[in-house]
């Protein structure tokens, strides 16, 4: 967390996606659905995380901006203290820049010397370990998708691709990770997706951000396996999921069910080691 000091008062602000609370993330979702510029997104997030309100009146405050911050008392429950500060607009902008981690800039290939800005959802902390929808309790994944099975990952990939042409497939995508049973059951996927369809759209977007952030983190951890480079791949790892399964099982049909139900991380580690040994062998042959 960032620690900032305004006059003699100390406050904290998040310095990464994983330090944002679910409530703060939902507010960010609402901001992204509006038409406000990127720079204003950072200002609004700074004010929201500080529980602050801003007021600018040229005749009264002249070149200053007045900020009021509401702070809960550490000793008295529900008692709120209000602090007011006069800051220059440059100081407000400097505080807003602490949220640069939300934004990524890239060169616009169609227009040289021009950049475009977009959000980079690097969220790897699950926002909803459990979630309730239509009186049903759904069990979600751990942080960074550490506990999902290889089978879940296969269907996750399938519905990520399907969402490119049909965004409504997000319900099935979420049902790959959030399920009513203690363990994932592909036979219940359609029913789970039908129930999750009733979740608020903002929550779905937040859960989708978590998936993208976790897959991006996974891609960075296993660069030999994941196709594409950097954070743009978002988990598009295998061109053919069944071929991968066959490769891991070494074409042994009796091993495939076990691999499907096994942890994804175990499968990724096995593949990474296999690729590493192959690269070492090829390097050794070239050096002869």
Short mmCIF file of C-alpha atoms in Angstrom, two decimals:
data_model
loop_
_atom_site.label_atom_id
_atom_site.label_comp_id
_atom_site.label_asym_id
_atom_site.label_seq_id
_atom_site.Cartn_x
_atom_site.Cartn_y
_atom_site.Cartn_z
CA UNK A 1 0.00 0.00 0.00
CA UNK A 2 1.13 3.55 -0.70
CA UNK A 3 1.40 5.74 2.39
CA UNK A 4 0.70 9.40 1.73
CA UNK A 5 0.74 12.40 4.04
CA UNK A 6 -1.47 15.45 3.63
CA UNK A 7 -0.49 18.14 6.11
CA UNK A 8 -0.13 16.16 9.35
CA UNK A 9 -2.52 13.35 8.44
CA UNK A 10 -1.51 9.97 7.02
CA UNK A 11 -3.54 7.89 4.57
CA UNK A 12 -3.00 4.73 2.56
CA UNK A 13 -3.83 4.02 -1.07
CA UNK A 14 -3.58 0.73 -3.00
CA UNK A 15 -0.55 0.30 -5.24
CA UNK A 16 -1.65 -2.79 -7.20
CA UNK A 17 -4.77 -4.47 -8.49
CA UNK A 18 -4.66 -7.07 -5.74
CA UNK A 19 -4.79 -4.38 -3.05
CA UNK A 20 -8.09 -3.02 -4.34
CA UNK A 21 -11.11 -4.26 -2.40
CA UNK A 22 -14.07 -5.85 -4.25
CA UNK A 23 -16.08 -2.69 -3.53
CA UNK A 24 -13.36 -0.49 -5.04
CA UNK A 25 -13.09 -2.81 -8.04
CA UNK A 26 -16.83 -2.64 -8.65
CA UNK A 27 -16.57 1.15 -8.62
CA UNK A 28 -13.81 0.88 -11.21
CA UNK A 29 -16.08 -1.30 -13.35
CA UNK A 30 -18.72 1.44 -13.27
CA UNK A 31 -16.14 4.03 -14.28
CA UNK A 32 -15.00 1.98 -17.27
CA UNK A 33 -18.59 1.71 -18.48
CA UNK A 34 -18.85 5.52 -18.63
CA UNK A 35 -17.28 7.84 -21.19
CA UNK A 36 -14.85 9.64 -18.90
CA UNK A 37 -11.20 10.03 -20.03
CA UNK A 38 -8.51 7.73 -18.69
CA UNK A 39 -6.87 10.46 -16.62
CA UNK A 40 -10.16 11.14 -14.87
CA UNK A 41 -10.52 7.44 -14.04
CA UNK A 42 -7.39 7.76 -11.91
CA UNK A 43 -8.70 10.89 -10.19
CA UNK A 44 -12.06 9.30 -9.41
CA UNK A 45 -10.37 6.16 -8.05
CA UNK A 46 -8.06 8.23 -5.86
CA UNK A 47 -11.01 10.13 -4.39
CA UNK A 48 -13.08 6.99 -3.91
CA UNK A 49 -10.30 5.08 -2.14
CA UNK A 50 -9.70 8.05 0.16
CA UNK A 51 -13.45 8.43 0.77
CA UNK A 52 -12.97 12.02 -0.37
CA UNK A 53 -15.02 14.71 -2.07
CA UNK A 54 -13.61 17.55 -4.10
CA UNK A 55 -14.82 21.11 -4.54
CA UNK A 56 -13.36 23.80 -6.75
CA UNK A 57 -14.66 27.36 -6.66
CA UNK A 58 -12.51 29.96 -8.40
CA UNK A 59 -13.86 32.91 -6.43
CA UNK A 60 -13.58 31.24 -3.03
CA UNK A 61 -10.60 28.91 -3.32
CA UNK A 62 -8.87 30.64 -6.29
CA UNK A 63 -6.18 28.29 -7.65
CA UNK A 64 -6.74 25.71 -4.92
CA UNK A 65 -8.93 22.61 -4.83
CA UNK A 66 -10.65 21.75 -1.57
CA UNK A 67 -10.73 18.07 -0.68
CA UNK A 68 -12.77 16.67 2.15
CA UNK A 69 -11.77 13.24 3.44
CA UNK A 70 -14.06 11.22 5.68
CA UNK A 71 -12.17 8.98 8.05
CA UNK A 72 -13.51 6.43 10.50
CA UNK A 73 -12.30 6.83 14.05
CA UNK A 74 -10.07 3.96 15.24
CA UNK A 75 -11.54 4.16 18.75
CA UNK A 76 -15.26 4.97 18.39
CA UNK A 77 -17.42 2.73 16.24
CA UNK A 78 -19.32 4.42 13.41
CA UNK A 79 -17.94 7.82 14.41
CA UNK A 80 -16.58 9.69 11.41
CA UNK A 81 -14.11 12.56 11.34
CA UNK A 82 -13.96 14.96 8.43
CA UNK A 83 -10.75 16.62 7.29
CA UNK A 84 -10.55 19.41 4.73
CA UNK A 85 -7.46 20.33 2.72
CA UNK A 86 -6.62 22.97 0.13
CA UNK A 87 -4.43 21.50 -2.61
CA UNK A 88 -3.10 22.72 -5.93
CA UNK A 89 -4.47 20.91 -8.97
CA UNK A 90 -0.93 19.61 -9.60
CA UNK A 91 -0.95 17.98 -6.16
CA UNK A 92 -4.28 16.31 -6.91
CA UNK A 93 -2.86 15.07 -10.21
CA UNK A 94 0.21 13.71 -8.42
CA UNK A 95 -2.01 11.72 -6.04
CA UNK A 96 -4.04 10.41 -8.98
CA UNK A 97 -0.85 9.22 -10.67
CA UNK A 98 -0.47 6.66 -7.88
CA UNK A 99 -3.10 4.74 -9.85
CA UNK A 100 -0.97 4.48 -12.98
CA UNK A 101 -0.86 0.72 -12.39
CA UNK A 102 -4.43 0.56 -13.71
CA UNK A 103 -3.51 1.90 -17.14
CA UNK A 104 -1.31 0.62 -19.94
CA UNK A 105 -0.20 2.66 -22.96
CA UNK A 106 0.59 1.20 -26.38
CA UNK A 107 1.67 2.61 -29.71
CA UNK A 108 -1.11 3.02 -32.24
CA UNK A 109 0.03 1.10 -35.33
CA UNK A 110 -2.36 3.03 -37.60
CA UNK A 111 -1.17 6.45 -36.43
CA UNK A 112 2.58 6.84 -35.78
CA UNK A 113 3.67 8.83 -32.73
CA UNK A 114 0.27 8.31 -31.14
CA UNK A 115 -0.56 6.17 -28.13
CA UNK A 116 -3.79 4.70 -26.88
CA UNK A 117 -4.53 3.82 -23.28
CA UNK A 118 -6.48 0.94 -21.81
CA UNK A 119 -6.97 -0.90 -18.55
CA UNK A 120 -4.64 -3.79 -17.75
CA UNK A 121 -6.55 -6.15 -15.43
CA UNK A 122 -3.70 -7.69 -13.43
CA UNK A 123 -6.06 -8.92 -10.73
CA UNK A 124 -4.96 -12.32 -9.35
CA UNK A 125 -6.76 -12.27 -5.99
CA UNK A 126 -10.15 -13.89 -6.36
CA UNK A 127 -12.85 -11.31 -5.62
CA UNK A 128 -15.38 -13.99 -4.64
CA UNK A 129 -14.07 -17.20 -3.01
CA UNK A 130 -17.77 -18.02 -2.67
CA UNK A 131 -20.75 -16.27 -4.18
CA UNK A 132 -24.50 -16.60 -3.77
CA UNK A 133 -26.91 -16.40 -6.68
CA UNK A 134 -30.60 -17.31 -6.71
CA UNK A 135 -30.29 -18.93 -3.24
CA UNK A 136 -27.47 -21.14 -4.52
CA UNK A 137 -23.95 -21.05 -3.11
CA UNK A 138 -21.14 -21.25 -5.66
CA UNK A 139 -17.58 -22.23 -4.73
CA UNK A 140 -14.92 -20.26 -6.57
CA UNK A 141 -11.22 -20.76 -7.31
CA UNK A 142 -8.23 -19.82 -5.20
CA UNK A 143 -6.01 -16.85 -5.94
CA UNK A 144 -4.15 -17.12 -9.28
CA UNK A 145 -6.28 -20.16 -10.24
CA UNK A 146 -3.91 -22.33 -8.22
CA UNK A 147 -6.47 -25.04 -7.48
CA UNK A 148 -8.23 -25.53 -10.81
CA UNK A 149 -8.03 -28.83 -12.68
CA UNK A 150 -6.73 -29.40 -16.17
CA UNK A 151 -10.31 -30.14 -17.26
CA UNK A 152 -11.50 -26.76 -15.98
CA UNK A 153 -8.71 -25.07 -17.88
CA UNK A 154 -9.66 -26.84 -21.11
CA UNK A 155 -13.24 -25.59 -20.92
CA UNK A 156 -12.05 -22.18 -19.74
CA UNK A 157 -10.03 -21.87 -22.94
CA UNK A 158 -12.97 -23.03 -25.02
CA UNK A 159 -15.31 -20.37 -23.67
CA UNK A 160 -12.69 -17.63 -23.79
CA UNK A 161 -12.50 -18.26 -27.52
CA UNK A 162 -16.28 -18.49 -27.80
CA UNK A 163 -16.67 -15.06 -26.16
CA UNK A 164 -14.89 -13.45 -29.11
CA UNK A 165 -17.96 -14.04 -31.25
CA UNK A 166 -20.62 -14.39 -28.55
CA UNK A 167 -20.11 -12.30 -25.37
CA UNK A 168 -23.06 -14.05 -23.69
CA UNK A 169 -20.79 -17.09 -23.26
CA UNK A 170 -19.37 -15.30 -20.22
CA UNK A 171 -21.91 -17.23 -18.12
CA UNK A 172 -20.38 -20.54 -19.21
CA UNK A 173 -16.90 -19.10 -18.76
CA UNK A 174 -17.65 -18.21 -15.14
CA UNK A 175 -19.32 -21.59 -14.57
CA UNK A 176 -15.98 -23.25 -15.39
CA UNK A 177 -14.59 -21.78 -12.15
CA UNK A 178 -17.60 -21.07 -9.93
CA UNK A 179 -19.69 -24.20 -9.35
CA UNK A 180 -22.33 -25.43 -6.90
CA UNK A 181 -20.75 -28.82 -6.23
CA UNK A 182 -17.65 -29.24 -4.11
CA UNK A 183 -15.73 -30.16 -7.25
CA UNK A 184 -16.20 -29.13 -10.87
CA UNK A 185 -18.64 -31.31 -12.81
CA UNK A 186 -18.90 -30.74 -16.56
CA UNK A 187 -22.39 -32.24 -16.54
CA UNK A 188 -23.56 -29.35 -14.35
CA UNK A 189 -21.91 -26.62 -16.42
CA UNK A 190 -25.02 -25.58 -18.36
CA UNK A 191 -27.17 -25.47 -15.21
CA UNK A 192 -24.56 -23.46 -13.30
CA UNK A 193 -24.25 -21.06 -16.23
CA UNK A 194 -28.03 -20.59 -16.34
CA UNK A 195 -28.04 -19.58 -12.67
CA UNK A 196 -24.97 -17.34 -12.96
CA UNK A 197 -26.73 -15.57 -15.82
CA UNK A 198 -28.69 -13.70 -13.14
CA UNK A 199 -25.58 -12.18 -11.54
CA UNK A 200 -25.25 -8.39 -11.92
CA UNK A 201 -23.23 -7.44 -14.98
CA UNK A 202 -20.67 -5.50 -12.92
CA UNK A 203 -19.85 -8.60 -10.88
CA UNK A 204 -19.42 -10.66 -14.03
CA UNK A 205 -16.96 -8.12 -15.42
CA UNK A 206 -15.01 -8.16 -12.16
CA UNK A 207 -14.83 -11.98 -12.21
CA UNK A 208 -13.76 -11.80 -15.86
CA UNK A 209 -10.95 -9.39 -14.93
CA UNK A 210 -9.77 -11.86 -12.31
CA UNK A 211 -9.63 -14.63 -14.94
CA UNK A 212 -7.63 -12.48 -17.35
CA UNK A 213 -5.22 -11.33 -14.65
CA UNK A 214 -4.63 -14.85 -13.34
CA UNK A 215 -4.07 -16.30 -16.82
CA UNK A 216 -1.67 -13.47 -17.61
CA UNK A 217 0.26 -14.24 -14.42
CA UNK A 218 0.30 -17.93 -15.35
CA UNK A 219 1.57 -17.12 -18.85
CA UNK A 220 4.44 -15.11 -17.38
CA UNK A 221 5.32 -18.01 -15.06
CA UNK A 222 5.41 -20.57 -17.90
CA UNK A 223 6.66 -18.69 -20.99
CA UNK A 224 7.80 -21.92 -22.68
CA UNK A 225 4.24 -23.23 -22.76
CA UNK A 226 2.04 -20.24 -23.36
CA UNK A 227 1.76 -19.09 -26.95
CA UNK A 228 2.08 -15.40 -27.63
CA UNK A 229 4.14 -13.05 -25.51
CA UNK A 230 3.53 -10.81 -22.54
CA UNK A 231 0.18 -10.07 -21.02
CA UNK A 232 -1.70 -9.89 -24.27
CA UNK A 233 -2.05 -13.65 -24.66
CA UNK A 234 -4.43 -13.94 -21.69
CA UNK A 235 -4.19 -17.68 -21.54
CA UNK A 236 -4.47 -18.64 -25.20
CA UNK A 237 -2.05 -21.45 -24.57
CA UNK A 238 -2.86 -24.41 -26.73
CA UNK A 239 -4.13 -24.55 -30.28
CA UNK A 240 -5.64 -27.97 -29.66
CA UNK A 241 -6.68 -28.93 -26.14
CA UNK A 242 -7.21 -32.59 -26.92
CA UNK A 243 -3.79 -32.91 -28.52
CA UNK A 244 -2.27 -31.49 -25.39
CA UNK A 245 -4.18 -33.97 -23.28
CA UNK A 246 -3.03 -36.79 -25.55
CA UNK A 247 0.55 -35.58 -25.29
CA UNK A 248 0.46 -35.47 -21.50
CA UNK A 249 -1.06 -38.96 -21.40
CA UNK A 250 1.51 -40.17 -23.95
CA UNK A 251 -1.40 -41.51 -26.04
CA UNK A 252 -2.44 -43.80 -23.18
CA UNK A 253 -6.24 -43.64 -22.95
CA UNK A 254 -6.22 -44.98 -19.37
CA UNK A 255 -4.23 -41.96 -18.16
CA UNK A 256 -6.45 -39.26 -19.65
CA UNK A 257 -9.21 -39.25 -16.97
CA UNK A 258 -6.59 -38.88 -14.25
CA UNK A 259 -4.92 -35.99 -16.05
CA UNK A 260 -8.27 -34.27 -16.61
CA UNK A 261 -9.05 -34.37 -12.90
CA UNK A 262 -5.50 -33.48 -11.85
CA UNK A 263 -4.28 -29.99 -11.00
CA UNK A 264 -3.49 -27.71 -13.91
CA UNK A 265 -0.22 -26.63 -12.28
CA UNK A 266 1.01 -30.24 -12.24
CA UNK A 267 0.30 -30.53 -15.97
CA UNK A 268 2.01 -27.21 -16.71
CA UNK A 269 5.08 -28.22 -14.71
CA UNK A 270 5.31 -31.54 -16.57
CA UNK A 271 5.05 -29.80 -19.92
CA UNK A 272 7.55 -27.12 -18.95
CA UNK A 273 10.08 -29.75 -17.89
CA UNK A 274 9.52 -31.70 -21.10
CA UNK A 275 10.07 -28.62 -23.24
CA UNK A 276 13.13 -27.63 -21.20
CA UNK A 277 14.73 -31.05 -21.68
CA UNK A 278 13.97 -30.95 -25.40
CA UNK A 279 15.57 -27.50 -25.71
CA UNK A 280 18.67 -28.68 -23.83
CA UNK A 281 18.96 -31.71 -26.11
CA UNK A 282 18.66 -29.58 -29.25
CA UNK A 283 21.20 -27.10 -27.90
CA UNK A 284 23.60 -29.94 -27.13
CA UNK A 285 23.26 -31.34 -30.66
CA UNK A 286 23.89 -27.91 -32.21
CA UNK A 287 27.08 -27.47 -30.17
CA UNK A 288 28.61 -30.74 -31.32
#
